[in-house]
Amino acid sequence: ADLTGIAPALVITAELDLLYEEGKRYAERLASVGALVEHHVVVGADHGYDGTDDAKALASYALIARHLKDARSV
C-alpha cells in the first residue's frame, strides 16, 4: 500500500519480541516515504513487557504521551 502522506508515527518495538524485525521494517518503510517516524526500541524487553515491567511500561507510556501532546500542538 502507498504510505505517502501518512500521519506521523511512533513505532515501539521490544528488543526480544518475535515481532521486532517486523516493527523495525515498518518504521524503515515509513521513513523511506518521508513520513515523520520515530522508532523506539525497548531494550531487554519481550512482547507483553508492559504487563511485567512497570519501569519500562511507564517509560513507554510517557513517550506515547509526549508524541500525542506534540501531535495536538501542530
Short mmCIF file of N, CA, C and O in Angstrom, two decimals:
data_model
loop_
_atom_site.label_atom_id
_atom_site.label_comp_id
_atom_site.label_asym_id
_atom_site.label_seq_id
_atom_site.Cartn_x
_atom_site.Cartn_y
_atom_site.Cartn_z
N ALA A 1 0.84 -1.18 0.00
CA ALA A 1 0.00 0.00 0.00
C ALA A 1 0.89 1.25 0.00
O ALA A 1 1.97 1.25 0.57
N ASP A 2 0.38 2.28 -0.61
CA ASP A 2 1.09 3.56 -0.67
C ASP A 2 0.99 4.25 0.69
O ASP A 2 -0.10 4.50 1.19
N LEU A 3 2.10 4.56 1.30
CA LEU A 3 2.12 5.20 2.61
C LEU A 3 2.37 6.71 2.53
O LEU A 3 2.46 7.37 3.56
N THR A 4 2.44 7.26 1.33
CA THR A 4 2.68 8.68 1.16
C THR A 4 1.58 9.47 1.87
O THR A 4 0.40 9.18 1.73
N GLY A 5 1.98 10.45 2.66
CA GLY A 5 1.02 11.30 3.35
C GLY A 5 0.50 10.73 4.66
O GLY A 5 -0.39 11.32 5.27
N ILE A 6 1.05 9.62 5.10
CA ILE A 6 0.59 9.01 6.34
C ILE A 6 0.92 9.92 7.52
O ILE A 6 1.89 10.68 7.49
N ALA A 7 0.11 9.85 8.55
CA ALA A 7 0.32 10.68 9.74
C ALA A 7 1.62 10.31 10.43
O ALA A 7 2.12 9.19 10.28
N PRO A 8 2.18 11.25 11.19
CA PRO A 8 3.39 10.94 11.95
C PRO A 8 3.17 9.71 12.83
O PRO A 8 2.07 9.49 13.33
N ALA A 9 4.23 8.94 13.02
CA ALA A 9 4.08 7.67 13.74
C ALA A 9 5.18 7.48 14.77
O ALA A 9 6.32 7.92 14.58
N LEU A 10 4.81 6.81 15.82
CA LEU A 10 5.75 6.33 16.82
C LEU A 10 5.65 4.81 16.79
O LEU A 10 4.57 4.26 17.00
N VAL A 11 6.73 4.15 16.47
CA VAL A 11 6.76 2.69 16.44
C VAL A 11 7.62 2.24 17.62
O VAL A 11 8.78 2.61 17.71
N ILE A 12 7.00 1.48 18.51
CA ILE A 12 7.72 0.97 19.68
C ILE A 12 7.84 -0.54 19.53
O ILE A 12 6.83 -1.23 19.34
N THR A 13 9.06 -1.03 19.58
CA THR A 13 9.28 -2.47 19.49
C THR A 13 10.09 -2.93 20.70
O THR A 13 10.95 -2.23 21.20
N ALA A 14 9.78 -4.13 21.15
CA ALA A 14 10.52 -4.75 22.24
C ALA A 14 11.68 -5.53 21.62
O ALA A 14 11.48 -6.33 20.70
N GLU A 15 12.87 -5.29 22.11
CA GLU A 15 14.09 -5.86 21.53
C GLU A 15 14.03 -7.38 21.37
O GLU A 15 14.52 -7.92 20.37
N LEU A 16 13.45 -8.08 22.30
CA LEU A 16 13.46 -9.54 22.29
C LEU A 16 12.17 -10.15 21.72
O LEU A 16 12.01 -11.37 21.71
N ASP A 17 11.27 -9.31 21.25
CA ASP A 17 9.99 -9.76 20.70
C ASP A 17 10.19 -10.45 19.36
O ASP A 17 11.00 -10.01 18.54
N LEU A 18 9.44 -11.52 19.12
CA LEU A 18 9.49 -12.19 17.82
C LEU A 18 9.06 -11.27 16.70
O LEU A 18 9.43 -11.47 15.55
N LEU A 19 8.29 -10.24 17.02
CA LEU A 19 7.81 -9.29 16.02
C LEU A 19 8.73 -8.08 15.85
O LEU A 19 8.40 -7.14 15.12
N TYR A 20 9.87 -8.08 16.52
CA TYR A 20 10.78 -6.94 16.47
C TYR A 20 11.14 -6.56 15.04
O TYR A 20 11.05 -5.39 14.65
N GLU A 21 11.59 -7.51 14.25
CA GLU A 21 12.03 -7.21 12.88
C GLU A 21 10.89 -6.64 12.04
O GLU A 21 11.10 -5.76 11.21
N GLU A 22 9.69 -7.13 12.25
CA GLU A 22 8.53 -6.62 11.53
C GLU A 22 8.29 -5.14 11.86
O GLU A 22 8.06 -4.32 10.97
N GLY A 23 8.36 -4.79 13.14
CA GLY A 23 8.19 -3.41 13.55
C GLY A 23 9.30 -2.52 13.02
O GLY A 23 9.05 -1.39 12.58
N LYS A 24 10.51 -3.03 13.04
CA LYS A 24 11.66 -2.28 12.52
C LYS A 24 11.48 -2.01 11.03
O LYS A 24 11.69 -0.88 10.56
N ARG A 25 11.07 -3.03 10.27
CA ARG A 25 10.85 -2.85 8.83
C ARG A 25 9.74 -1.83 8.56
O ARG A 25 9.83 -1.04 7.62
N TYR A 26 8.69 -1.85 9.37
CA TYR A 26 7.60 -0.90 9.19
C TYR A 26 8.10 0.52 9.41
O TYR A 26 7.82 1.42 8.61
N ALA A 27 8.87 0.74 10.46
CA ALA A 27 9.43 2.07 10.72
C ALA A 27 10.33 2.51 9.58
O ALA A 27 10.28 3.67 9.14
N GLU A 28 11.15 1.59 9.08
CA GLU A 28 12.03 1.92 7.95
C GLU A 28 11.22 2.24 6.70
O GLU A 28 11.57 3.16 5.95
N ARG A 29 10.15 1.52 6.49
CA ARG A 29 9.30 1.78 5.32
C ARG A 29 8.65 3.16 5.42
O ARG A 29 8.59 3.90 4.44
N LEU A 30 8.17 3.50 6.60
CA LEU A 30 7.60 4.84 6.80
C LEU A 30 8.64 5.91 6.50
O LEU A 30 8.36 6.89 5.81
N ALA A 31 9.83 5.73 7.04
CA ALA A 31 10.90 6.71 6.81
C ALA A 31 11.25 6.82 5.34
O ALA A 31 11.54 7.91 4.84
N SER A 32 11.19 5.71 4.62
CA SER A 32 11.57 5.71 3.20
C SER A 32 10.62 6.52 2.32
O SER A 32 11.01 6.95 1.25
N VAL A 33 9.39 6.74 2.79
CA VAL A 33 8.45 7.56 2.01
C VAL A 33 8.38 8.98 2.57
O VAL A 33 7.52 9.76 2.18
N GLY A 34 9.28 9.29 3.50
CA GLY A 34 9.35 10.65 4.03
C GLY A 34 8.41 10.91 5.19
O GLY A 34 8.24 12.07 5.58
N ALA A 35 7.81 9.87 5.74
CA ALA A 35 6.92 10.07 6.88
C ALA A 35 7.73 10.45 8.11
O ALA A 35 8.88 10.05 8.26
N LEU A 36 7.12 11.23 8.98
CA LEU A 36 7.74 11.54 10.26
C LEU A 36 7.54 10.32 11.15
O LEU A 36 6.42 9.97 11.50
N VAL A 37 8.62 9.67 11.48
CA VAL A 37 8.53 8.45 12.27
C VAL A 37 9.66 8.40 13.28
O VAL A 37 10.77 8.84 12.99
N GLU A 38 9.33 7.94 14.46
CA GLU A 38 10.35 7.66 15.47
C GLU A 38 10.21 6.19 15.82
O GLU A 38 9.10 5.71 16.11
N HIS A 39 11.31 5.46 15.75
CA HIS A 39 11.32 4.06 16.14
C HIS A 39 12.03 3.95 17.47
O HIS A 39 13.21 4.29 17.58
N HIS A 40 11.31 3.50 18.47
CA HIS A 40 11.88 3.36 19.81
C HIS A 40 11.96 1.87 20.15
O HIS A 40 10.97 1.15 20.05
N VAL A 41 13.14 1.43 20.54
CA VAL A 41 13.35 0.04 20.92
C VAL A 41 13.41 -0.05 22.44
O VAL A 41 14.19 0.66 23.07
N VAL A 42 12.60 -0.92 23.00
CA VAL A 42 12.63 -1.15 24.44
C VAL A 42 13.66 -2.26 24.68
O VAL A 42 13.41 -3.43 24.41
N VAL A 43 14.83 -1.85 25.12
CA VAL A 43 15.97 -2.76 25.27
C VAL A 43 15.70 -3.79 26.36
O VAL A 43 15.19 -3.46 27.44
N GLY A 44 16.02 -5.04 26.06
CA GLY A 44 15.90 -6.12 27.03
C GLY A 44 14.48 -6.56 27.30
O GLY A 44 14.24 -7.33 28.22
N ALA A 45 13.54 -6.09 26.49
CA ALA A 45 12.13 -6.42 26.72
C ALA A 45 11.61 -7.40 25.68
O ALA A 45 12.09 -7.46 24.55
N ASP A 46 10.61 -8.17 26.09
CA ASP A 46 9.93 -9.09 25.20
C ASP A 46 8.48 -8.64 25.04
O ASP A 46 8.03 -7.72 25.74
N HIS A 47 7.77 -9.29 24.15
CA HIS A 47 6.36 -8.99 23.91
C HIS A 47 5.60 -9.02 25.24
O HIS A 47 5.78 -9.92 26.03
N GLY A 48 4.78 -8.05 25.48
CA GLY A 48 3.99 -8.00 26.70
C GLY A 48 4.73 -7.43 27.89
O GLY A 48 4.26 -7.53 29.02
N TYR A 49 5.87 -6.80 27.64
CA TYR A 49 6.68 -6.25 28.73
C TYR A 49 5.90 -5.27 29.59
O TYR A 49 6.17 -5.12 30.78
N ASP A 50 4.93 -4.58 28.99
CA ASP A 50 4.21 -3.56 29.74
C ASP A 50 3.32 -4.15 30.84
O ASP A 50 2.86 -3.44 31.72
N GLY A 51 3.13 -5.47 30.80
CA GLY A 51 2.38 -6.13 31.87
C GLY A 51 3.28 -6.74 32.93
O GLY A 51 2.79 -7.22 33.95
N THR A 52 4.59 -6.71 32.69
CA THR A 52 5.51 -7.36 33.63
C THR A 52 6.63 -6.47 34.13
O THR A 52 7.30 -6.83 35.09
N ASP A 53 6.85 -5.34 33.48
CA ASP A 53 7.96 -4.46 33.86
C ASP A 53 7.43 -3.03 33.96
O ASP A 53 7.34 -2.32 32.96
N ASP A 54 7.09 -2.64 35.18
CA ASP A 54 6.47 -1.33 35.38
C ASP A 54 7.34 -0.17 34.91
O ASP A 54 6.84 0.78 34.31
N ALA A 55 8.63 -0.23 35.15
CA ALA A 55 9.51 0.87 34.76
C ALA A 55 9.54 1.04 33.25
O ALA A 55 9.43 2.16 32.74
N LYS A 56 9.68 -0.06 32.52
CA LYS A 56 9.70 0.02 31.05
C LYS A 56 8.34 0.44 30.51
O LYS A 56 8.26 1.21 29.55
N ALA A 57 7.29 -0.04 31.14
CA ALA A 57 5.94 0.33 30.71
C ALA A 57 5.72 1.82 30.89
O ALA A 57 5.25 2.51 29.98
N LEU A 58 6.06 2.34 32.06
CA LEU A 58 5.86 3.77 32.32
C LEU A 58 6.69 4.64 31.39
O LEU A 58 6.23 5.69 30.94
N ALA A 59 7.90 4.21 31.08
CA ALA A 59 8.74 4.97 30.15
C ALA A 59 8.10 4.98 28.75
O ALA A 59 8.08 6.01 28.08
N SER A 60 7.58 3.84 28.33
CA SER A 60 6.91 3.78 27.02
C SER A 60 5.66 4.64 27.01
O SER A 60 5.39 5.36 26.04
N TYR A 61 4.87 4.59 28.08
CA TYR A 61 3.65 5.39 28.15
C TYR A 61 3.98 6.88 28.13
O TYR A 61 3.26 7.67 27.51
N ALA A 62 5.06 7.27 28.79
CA ALA A 62 5.47 8.68 28.79
C ALA A 62 5.86 9.11 27.37
O ALA A 62 5.54 10.23 26.94
N LEU A 63 6.53 8.23 26.66
CA LEU A 63 6.91 8.52 25.27
C LEU A 63 5.67 8.68 24.40
O LEU A 63 5.58 9.61 23.59
N ILE A 64 4.72 7.79 24.56
CA ILE A 64 3.46 7.87 23.81
C ILE A 64 2.74 9.19 24.14
O ILE A 64 2.27 9.88 23.22
N ALA A 65 2.68 9.53 25.41
CA ALA A 65 2.00 10.77 25.82
C ALA A 65 2.67 11.99 25.21
O ALA A 65 2.00 12.92 24.76
N ARG A 66 4.01 11.98 25.18
CA ARG A 66 4.73 13.11 24.58
C ARG A 66 4.39 13.24 23.11
O ARG A 66 4.15 14.35 22.61
N HIS A 67 4.34 12.12 22.41
CA HIS A 67 4.01 12.16 20.98
C HIS A 67 2.58 12.66 20.76
O HIS A 67 2.34 13.42 19.82
N LEU A 68 1.66 12.23 21.59
CA LEU A 68 0.29 12.70 21.46
C LEU A 68 0.20 14.20 21.73
O LEU A 68 -0.48 14.93 21.01
N LYS A 69 0.91 14.65 22.75
CA LYS A 69 0.92 16.08 23.07
C LYS A 69 1.51 16.88 21.91
O LYS A 69 0.96 17.92 21.52
N ASP A 70 2.62 16.41 21.36
CA ASP A 70 3.24 17.09 20.23
C ASP A 70 2.30 17.12 19.03
O ASP A 70 2.22 18.13 18.33
N ALA A 71 1.60 16.04 18.78
CA ALA A 71 0.69 15.98 17.63
C ALA A 71 -0.48 16.95 17.79
O ALA A 71 -0.94 17.54 16.81
N ARG A 72 -0.93 17.12 19.01
CA ARG A 72 -2.04 18.04 19.26
C ARG A 72 -1.64 19.49 19.11
O ARG A 72 -2.47 20.36 18.86
N SER A 73 -0.35 19.78 19.28
CA SER A 73 0.10 21.18 19.23
C SER A 73 0.44 21.64 17.81
O SER A 73 0.80 22.79 17.62
N VAL A 74 0.32 20.75 16.86
CA VAL A 74 0.64 21.12 15.46
C VAL A 74 -0.51 21.83 14.83
O VAL A 74 -1.63 21.65 15.02
#
